[in-house]
PDB file of C-alpha atoms in Angstrom:
ATOM      1  CA  MET J 228       3.263   9.286 -21.339  1.00 30.00           C
ATOM      2  CA  THR J 229       0.463   7.125 -19.935  1.00 42.00           C
ATOM      3  CA  TRP J 230       0.113   5.873 -16.379  1.00 43.00           C
ATOM      4  CA  ALA J 231       1.202   2.395 -17.490  1.00 45.00           C
ATOM      5  CA  THR J 232       4.621   3.674 -18.533  1.00 50.00           C
ATOM      6  CA  ASN J 233       4.889   6.386 -15.924  1.00 74.00           C
ATOM      7  CA  GLY J 234       6.391   4.232 -13.224  1.00 90.00           C
ATOM      8  CA  PRO J 235       6.164   0.961 -11.372  1.00 97.00           C
ATOM      9  CA  ILE J 236       3.024  -0.281  -9.632  1.00 98.00           C
ATOM     10  CA  LEU J 237       3.295  -1.807  -6.166  1.00 98.00           C
ATOM     11  CA  VAL J 238       0.636  -4.332  -5.099  1.00 98.00           C
ATOM     12  CA  MET J 239       0.798  -4.465  -1.290  1.00 97.00           C
ATOM     13  CA  GLY J 240      -0.930  -6.117   1.653  1.00 95.00           C
ATOM     14  CA  VAL J 241      -0.633  -8.901   4.184  1.00 90.00           C
ATOM     15  CA  SER J 242       0.513 -12.385   3.261  1.00 83.00           C
ATOM     16  CA  GLY J 243      -2.309 -14.262   1.553  1.00 81.00           C
ATOM     17  CA  CYS J 244      -4.233 -11.217   0.280  1.00 89.00           C
ATOM     18  CA  GLY J 245      -3.479 -12.097  -3.353  1.00 91.00           C
ATOM     19  CA  LYS J 246      -0.524  -9.843  -4.168  1.00 94.00           C
ATOM     20  CA  THR J 247       1.130 -12.362  -6.478  1.00 93.00           C
ATOM     21  CA  SER J 248      -2.037 -13.463  -8.282  1.00 94.00           C
ATOM     22  CA  VAL J 249      -3.288  -9.904  -8.737  1.00 98.00           C
ATOM     23  CA  GLY J 250       0.175  -8.586  -9.619  1.00 98.00           C
ATOM     24  CA  LEU J 251       0.697 -11.246 -12.275  1.00 98.00           C
ATOM     25  CA  ALA J 252      -2.737 -10.592 -13.793  1.00 98.00           C
ATOM     26  CA  LEU J 253      -2.236  -6.818 -13.706  1.00 98.00           C
ATOM     27  CA  ALA J 254       1.178  -7.094 -15.374  1.00 97.00           C
ATOM     28  CA  ARG J 255      -0.342  -9.369 -18.017  1.00 97.00           C
ATOM     29  CA  ALA J 256      -3.162  -6.848 -18.634  1.00 96.00           C
ATOM     30  CA  LEU J 257      -0.573  -4.091 -19.088  1.00 95.00           C
ATOM     31  CA  GLY J 258       1.774  -6.183 -21.208  1.00 94.00           C
ATOM     32  CA  GLY J 259       4.402  -5.619 -18.536  1.00 95.00           C
ATOM     33  CA  THR J 260       6.837  -7.296 -16.190  1.00 97.00           C
ATOM     34  CA  PHE J 261       5.917  -8.825 -12.829  1.00 98.00           C
ATOM     35  CA  LEU J 262       8.345  -9.144  -9.919  1.00 98.00           C
ATOM     36  CA  ASP J 263       7.506 -10.945  -6.685  1.00 96.00           C
ATOM     37  CA  GLY J 264       9.033  -9.375  -3.586  1.00 94.00           C
ATOM     38  CA  ASP J 265       9.320 -12.838  -2.041  1.00 86.00           C
ATOM     39  CA  ASP J 266      12.021 -13.626  -4.602  1.00 92.00           C
ATOM     40  CA  TYR J 267      14.219 -10.865  -3.138  1.00 94.00           C
ATOM     41  CA  HIS J 268      14.267 -12.069   0.466  1.00 85.00           C
ATOM     42  CA  LEU J 269      17.599 -13.204   1.844  1.00 85.00           C
ATOM     43  CA  PRO J 270      17.735 -16.934   2.638  1.00 86.00           C
ATOM     44  CA  GLU J 271      17.991 -16.172   6.360  1.00 85.00           C
ATOM     45  CA  ASN J 272      14.771 -14.131   6.200  1.00 81.00           C
ATOM     46  CA  ILE J 273      12.928 -16.997   4.530  1.00 78.00           C
ATOM     47  CA  ALA J 274      14.283 -19.450   7.105  1.00 81.00           C
ATOM     48  CA  ARG J 275      13.200 -17.185   9.950  1.00 78.00           C
ATOM     49  CA  MET J 276       9.670 -16.779   8.614  1.00 73.00           C
ATOM     50  CA  GLY J 277       9.508 -20.483   7.835  1.00 74.00           C
ATOM     51  CA  VAL J 278       9.836 -21.300  11.530  1.00 75.00           C
ATOM     52  CA  GLY J 279       7.214 -18.750  12.504  1.00 74.00           C
ATOM     53  CA  GLN J 280       9.408 -15.794  13.470  1.00 77.00           C
ATOM     54  CA  PRO J 281       8.472 -12.391  12.039  1.00 74.00           C
ATOM     55  CA  LEU J 282      11.127 -10.217  10.462  1.00 75.00           C
ATOM     56  CA  THR J 283      12.531  -7.167  12.201  1.00 82.00           C
ATOM     57  CA  ASP J 284      12.858  -3.785  10.513  1.00 82.00           C
ATOM     58  CA  ALA J 285      16.626  -4.331  10.266  1.00 88.00           C
ATOM     59  CA  MET J 286      15.953  -7.482   8.233  1.00 85.00           C
ATOM     60  CA  ARG J 287      13.512  -5.735   5.921  1.00 87.00           C
ATOM     61  CA  TRP J 288      15.649  -2.791   4.730  1.00 93.00           C
ATOM     62  CA  PRO J 289      18.142  -4.883   2.674  1.00 92.00           C
ATOM     63  CA  TRP J 290      15.188  -6.790   1.202  1.00 91.00           C
ATOM     64  CA  LEU J 291      13.441  -3.577   0.167  1.00 95.00           C
ATOM     65  CA  ASP J 292      16.677  -2.208  -1.322  1.00 96.00           C
ATOM     66  CA  ALA J 293      17.240  -5.384  -3.355  1.00 95.00           C
ATOM     67  CA  LEU J 294      13.644  -5.270  -4.562  1.00 96.00           C
ATOM     68  CA  MET J 295      13.983  -1.617  -5.623  1.00 96.00           C
ATOM     69  CA  THR J 296      17.109  -2.490  -7.598  1.00 97.00           C
ATOM     70  CA  GLY J 297      15.202  -5.275  -9.342  1.00 97.00           C
ATOM     71  CA  VAL J 298      12.247  -3.007 -10.128  1.00 97.00           C
ATOM     72  CA  ALA J 299      14.500  -0.227 -11.422  1.00 95.00           C
ATOM     73  CA  GLY J 300      16.255  -2.669 -13.758  1.00 95.00           C
ATOM     74  CA  ALA J 301      13.130  -4.381 -15.118  1.00 95.00           C
ATOM     75  CA  THR J 302      11.476  -3.640 -18.435  1.00 93.00           C
ATOM     76  CA  PRO J 303       8.484  -1.325 -17.938  1.00 93.00           C
ATOM     77  CA  PRO J 304       5.700  -1.310 -17.229  1.00 95.00           C
ATOM     78  CA  VAL J 305       6.608  -3.038 -13.970  1.00 97.00           C
ATOM     79  CA  VAL J 306       4.169  -4.438 -11.428  1.00 98.00           C
ATOM     80  CA  PHE J 307       5.610  -5.835  -8.220  1.00 98.00           C
ATOM     81  CA  ALA J 308       4.257  -7.511  -5.123  1.00 97.00           C
ATOM     82  CA  CYS J 309       5.580  -6.532  -1.710  1.00 96.00           C
ATOM     83  CA  SER J 310       3.863  -6.540   1.666  1.00 92.00           C
ATOM     84  CA  ALA J 311       5.042  -2.962   2.462  1.00 95.00           C
ATOM     85  CA  LEU J 312       3.035  -3.151   5.676  1.00 93.00           C
ATOM     86  CA  ARG J 313       4.477  -0.097   7.414  1.00 93.00           C
ATOM     87  CA  ARG J 314       4.293   3.489   6.228  1.00 97.00           C
ATOM     88  CA  GLY J 315       8.068   3.715   6.573  1.00 96.00           C
ATOM     89  CA  TYR J 316       8.552   0.828   4.134  1.00 95.00           C
ATOM     90  CA  ARG J 317       6.231   2.487   1.602  1.00 97.00           C
ATOM     91  CA  ASP J 318       8.001   5.828   2.065  1.00 97.00           C
ATOM     92  CA  HIS J 319      11.330   4.064   1.481  1.00 96.00           C
ATOM     93  CA  LEU J 320      10.029   2.499  -1.733  1.00 97.00           C
ATOM     94  CA  ARG J 321       8.619   5.854  -2.916  1.00 96.00           C
ATOM     95  CA  ALA J 322      11.938   7.574  -2.185  1.00 96.00           C
ATOM     96  CA  GLY J 323      13.798   5.043  -4.333  1.00 96.00           C
ATOM     97  CA  LEU J 324      11.079   4.795  -6.983  1.00 96.00           C
ATOM     98  CA  PRO J 325       9.654   8.353  -7.188  1.00 94.00           C
ATOM     99  CA  THR J 326       6.989   7.540  -9.814  1.00 95.00           C
ATOM    100  CA  LEU J 327       5.649   4.584  -7.815  1.00 96.00           C
ATOM    101  CA  ARG J 328       1.897   3.905  -7.837  1.00 96.00           C
ATOM    102  CA  THR J 329       0.570   1.780  -4.958  1.00 97.00           C
ATOM    103  CA  VAL J 330      -2.411  -0.576  -4.742  1.00 98.00           C
ATOM    104  CA  PHE J 331      -3.434  -1.932  -1.329  1.00 98.00           C
ATOM    105  CA  LEU J 332      -5.335  -5.235  -1.310  1.00 97.00           C
ATOM    106  CA  ASP J 333      -7.543  -4.925   1.748  1.00 95.00           C
ATOM    107  CA  ALA J 334      -9.161  -7.962   3.357  1.00 92.00           C
ATOM    108  CA  PRO J 335     -10.482  -9.011   6.744  1.00 87.00           C
ATOM    109  CA  GLN J 336      -8.287 -11.276   8.830  1.00 79.00           C
ATOM    110  CA  SER J 337     -10.850 -14.099   8.628  1.00 80.00           C
ATOM    111  CA  LEU J 338     -10.630 -14.236   4.816  1.00 80.00           C
ATOM    112  CA  ILE J 339      -6.834 -14.242   4.896  1.00 79.00           C
ATOM    113  CA  ALA J 340      -6.802 -16.976   7.568  1.00 72.00           C
ATOM    114  CA  ASP J 341      -8.933 -19.178   5.308  1.00 72.00           C
ATOM    115  CA  ARG J 342      -6.625 -18.551   2.344  1.00 64.00           C
ATOM    116  CA  LEU J 343      -3.458 -19.259   4.319  1.00 65.00           C
ATOM    117  CA  ALA J 344      -4.937 -22.492   5.694  1.00 65.00           C
ATOM    118  CA  ALA J 345      -5.516 -23.670   2.125  1.00 57.00           C
ATOM    119  CA  ARG J 346      -2.152 -22.508   0.730  1.00 57.00           C
ATOM    120  CA  ARG J 347       0.596 -25.078   0.215  1.00 57.00           C
ATOM    121  CA  GLY J 348       4.301 -24.726  -0.443  1.00 52.00           C
ATOM    122  CA  HIS J 349       4.789 -21.153   0.790  1.00 50.00           C
ATOM    123  CA  PHE J 350       7.396 -20.273   3.413  1.00 50.00           C
ATOM    124  CA  MET J 351       5.044 -17.928   5.301  1.00 52.00           C
ATOM    125  CA  PRO J 352       3.145 -20.027   7.848  1.00 53.00           C
ATOM    126  CA  PRO J 353      -0.440 -19.210   8.900  1.00 51.00           C
ATOM    127  CA  GLY J 354       0.872 -18.681  12.433  1.00 54.00           C
ATOM    128  CA  LEU J 355       2.409 -15.350  11.384  1.00 59.00           C
ATOM    129  CA  LEU J 356      -0.914 -13.900  10.234  1.00 66.00           C
ATOM    130  CA  ALA J 357      -1.553 -12.089  13.515  1.00 71.00           C
ATOM    131  CA  SER J 358       1.880 -10.444  13.301  1.00 74.00           C
ATOM    132  CA  GLN J 359       1.109  -9.313   9.729  1.00 76.00           C
ATOM    133  CA  PHE J 360      -2.057  -7.538  10.848  1.00 83.00           C
ATOM    134  CA  ALA J 361      -0.306  -6.140  13.931  1.00 83.00           C
ATOM    135  CA  THR J 362       2.431  -4.689  11.703  1.00 86.00           C
ATOM    136  CA  LEU J 363       0.061  -3.319   9.051  1.00 89.00           C
ATOM    137  CA  GLU J 364      -0.212   0.449   9.081  1.00 95.00           C
ATOM    138  CA  MET J 365      -3.213   1.239   6.928  1.00 95.00           C
ATOM    139  CA  PRO J 366      -2.340   3.567   4.048  1.00 97.00           C
ATOM    140  CA  ARG J 367      -3.336   7.162   4.720  1.00 96.00           C
ATOM    141  CA  PRO J 368      -4.917   9.536   2.190  1.00 95.00           C
ATOM    142  CA  ASP J 369      -1.702  11.541   1.758  1.00 95.00           C
ATOM    143  CA  GLU J 370       0.020   8.432   0.346  1.00 96.00           C
ATOM    144  CA  GLY J 371      -2.211   8.363  -2.741  1.00 94.00           C
ATOM    145  CA  VAL J 372      -2.756   4.613  -2.392  1.00 96.00           C
ATOM    146  CA  ILE J 373      -5.549   2.901  -4.313  1.00 96.00           C
ATOM    147  CA  THR J 374      -7.361   0.606  -1.857  1.00 97.00           C
ATOM    148  CA  VAL J 375      -9.175  -2.362  -3.370  1.00 97.00           C
ATOM    149  CA  SER J 376     -10.986  -5.242  -1.710  1.00 97.00           C
ATOM    150  CA  ALA J 377      -9.054  -8.507  -1.954  1.00 95.00           C
ATOM    151  CA  ALA J 378     -12.270 -10.560  -1.682  1.00 94.00           C
ATOM    152  CA  PRO J 379     -13.505 -10.618  -5.334  1.00 97.00           C
ATOM    153  CA  PRO J 380     -12.011 -12.874  -8.018  1.00 96.00           C
ATOM    154  CA  VAL J 381      -8.654 -11.770  -9.437  1.00 96.00           C
ATOM    155  CA  ASP J 382     -10.087 -10.593 -12.775  1.00 97.00           C
ATOM    156  CA  ALA J 383     -12.581  -8.343 -10.978  1.00 98.00           C
ATOM    157  CA  ILE J 384      -9.832  -6.923  -8.756  1.00 97.00           C
ATOM    158  CA  VAL J 385      -7.653  -6.165 -11.793  1.00 98.00           C
ATOM    159  CA  SER J 386     -10.584  -4.469 -13.551  1.00 97.00           C
ATOM    160  CA  THR J 387     -11.130  -2.307 -10.472  1.00 97.00           C
ATOM    161  CA  ILE J 388      -7.444  -1.396 -10.316  1.00 96.00           C
ATOM    162  CA  LEU J 389      -7.346  -0.499 -14.008  1.00 95.00           C
ATOM    163  CA  ALA J 390     -10.412   1.716 -13.582  1.00 94.00           C
ATOM    164  CA  HIS J 391      -8.715   3.565 -10.697  1.00 92.00           C
ATOM    165  CA  LEU J 392      -5.407   3.935 -12.484  1.00 87.00           C
TER     166      LEU J 392
END
């Protein structure tokens, strides 16, 4: 069994780091399925974020559970995007998806601010960027996370991820 069929791949990071773009391209490169964690949010979560209010942990657990159900039911290989900003969220995902591989798209706040300012049609407003970085618990070595810069073009990021996997 190869790494591509050995379990789902989580692409994580703050809003605007490129999770969806990179996840889609990675899934395409693997001939797999892509799921966007944003599609699993409850309508009340989206409404809350849309008016600039960050989610609480209590609001995130049902979202993460719904996303895990979607990932578990998708045709492998599966790549999915999810912020997974706290260690506890990543641990929860790993507990439900034991063969999970995780890629962290790392970027400075200034780069993400520029991207969010240019983004249109997304429910996550630029005003929540500070709360994203405040919530982010950097992955630790014991998590086995692949950390990749979010600054290069998507194709270069995917090539880097594939080389690490």
